[in-house]
Coordinates of C-alpha atoms in Angstrom, one line a residue:
X328 CA -22.3 -54.6 -21.6
X329 CA -23.2 -53.1 -18.5
X330 CA -23.5 -55.7 -16.1
X331 CA -20.8 -58.0 -16.9
X332 CA -18.6 -58.5 -13.5
X333 CA -15.8 -60.7 -14.1
X334 CA -14.9 -63.4 -17.3
X335 CA -12.9 -66.6 -16.0
X336 CA -11.4 -66.9 -19.6
X337 CA -10.4 -64.3 -22.0
X338 CA -12.1 -61.0 -23.1
X339 CA -11.5 -60.3 -26.5
X340 CA -12.4 -57.6 -29.3
X341 CA -11.1 -57.7 -32.6
X342 CA -11.7 -55.9 -36.0
X343 CA -15.2 -54.4 -35.2
X344 CA -14.7 -51.4 -38.1
X345 CA -17.7 -49.4 -36.7
X346 CA -17.3 -49.8 -33.1
X347 CA -16.5 -46.5 -31.3
X348 CA -17.4 -47.2 -27.3
X349 CA -16.8 -49.6 -25.6
X350 CA -17.9 -49.4 -21.9
X351 CA -17.9 -52.2 -19.5
X352 CA -18.6 -50.3 -16.0
X353 CA -18.3 -53.1 -13.8
X354 CA -15.9 -55.4 -15.1
X355 CA -13.3 -56.0 -12.1
X356 CA -11.5 -59.3 -13.1
X357 CA -10.9 -61.5 -16.0
X358 CA -8.8 -64.7 -15.8
X359 CA -7.5 -64.8 -18.9
X360 CA -6.5 -62.4 -21.1
X361 CA -8.2 -58.9 -21.7
X362 CA -7.5 -57.9 -25.5
X363 CA -8.7 -55.2 -28.0
X364 CA -7.4 -54.6 -31.0
X365 CA -7.7 -53.7 -34.5
X366 CA -10.7 -51.6 -34.0
X367 CA -10.1 -49.0 -35.8
X368 CA -13.0 -46.8 -35.0
X369 CA -12.5 -47.2 -31.5
X370 CA -12.0 -43.7 -29.7
X371 CA -13.4 -44.5 -26.4
X372 CA -13.1 -47.3 -23.6
X373 CA -14.1 -47.3 -20.0
X374 CA -13.4 -50.0 -17.8
X375 CA -13.0 -48.6 -14.6
X376 CA -13.3 -51.1 -11.5
X377 CA -10.9 -53.9 -14.1
X378 CA -8.6 -54.8 -10.9
X379 CA -7.1 -57.8 -12.3
X380 CA -5.7 -59.8 -15.2
X381 CA -4.8 -63.0 -15.1
X382 CA -3.3 -63.8 -18.7
X383 CA -1.7 -60.8 -20.9
X384 CA -3.0 -57.4 -21.3
X385 CA -3.1 -56.2 -25.2
X386 CA -4.6 -53.0 -26.3
X387 CA -3.6 -52.5 -29.9
X388 CA -4.4 -50.6 -32.8
X389 CA -7.5 -48.8 -32.2
X390 CA -8.1 -45.0 -32.8
X391 CA -7.9 -44.3 -28.9
X392 CA -6.6 -41.1 -27.4
X393 CA -6.8 -41.8 -23.9
X394 CA -6.3 -45.1 -22.3
X395 CA -6.8 -45.3 -18.4
X396 CA -7.4 -48.3 -16.2
X397 CA -7.4 -46.4 -12.6
X398 CA -8.0 -50.0 -10.8
X399 CA -6.0 -52.3 -12.6
X400 CA -3.3 -53.8 -9.9
X401 CA -1.9 -57.1 -11.4
X402 CA -1.2 -58.2 -14.9
X403 CA -0.4 -62.2 -14.8
X404 CA 1.7 -61.8 -18.1
X405 CA 2.5 -59.5 -20.3
X406 CA 1.5 -56.0 -20.5
X407 CA 1.4 -54.7 -24.3
X408 CA 0.0 -51.3 -25.6
X409 CA 0.8 -50.2 -29.0
X410 CA -0.1 -48.4 -32.7
X411 CA -2.6 -45.6 -31.2
X412 CA -1.1 -42.7 -33.6
X413 CA -3.7 -40.4 -31.8
X414 CA -2.8 -41.9 -28.1
X415 CA -2.3 -38.7 -25.9
X416 CA -2.5 -39.9 -22.3
X417 CA -2.1 -43.0 -20.8
X418 CA -2.9 -43.9 -16.8
X419 CA -3.0 -47.3 -14.8
X420 CA -2.4 -45.7 -11.0
X421 CA -2.5 -48.7 -9.4
X422 CA -0.6 -51.4 -11.3
X423 CA 1.6 -52.9 -9.2
X424 CA 2.7 -56.3 -10.7
X425 CA 3.1 -57.6 -14.1
X426 CA 4.2 -61.5 -14.4
X427 CA 5.8 -61.0 -17.8
X428 CA 7.0 -58.3 -20.3
X429 CA 5.4 -54.2 -20.0
X430 CA 5.9 -52.6 -23.7
X431 CA 4.6 -49.5 -24.4
X432 CA 5.5 -48.7 -28.0
X433 CA 4.6 -47.1 -31.3
X434 CA 1.6 -44.6 -30.4
X435 CA 1.3 -41.0 -30.4

């Protein structure tokens, strides 16, 4: 999705069994929730400039080994990252504010 810069509502990618890579290189803001889960073949996720999510942020049950959100500064509700059996690296160096809970569990 090379030119998608913002989403007023939610960004939701779920249960796409053949999806191996997802790149949203200019997505900077999501007004609602940001959720990517149950994509069993997803090994590559690239969202390099995402800075804010108004709702919850949920990355769960994919085949990812690396999760990197270099520009993510705020999440309005909960952060949930779980059930990535191959996850070896997680990075969100700019994350300064989470409005709800921060939950990372059941990863590699």
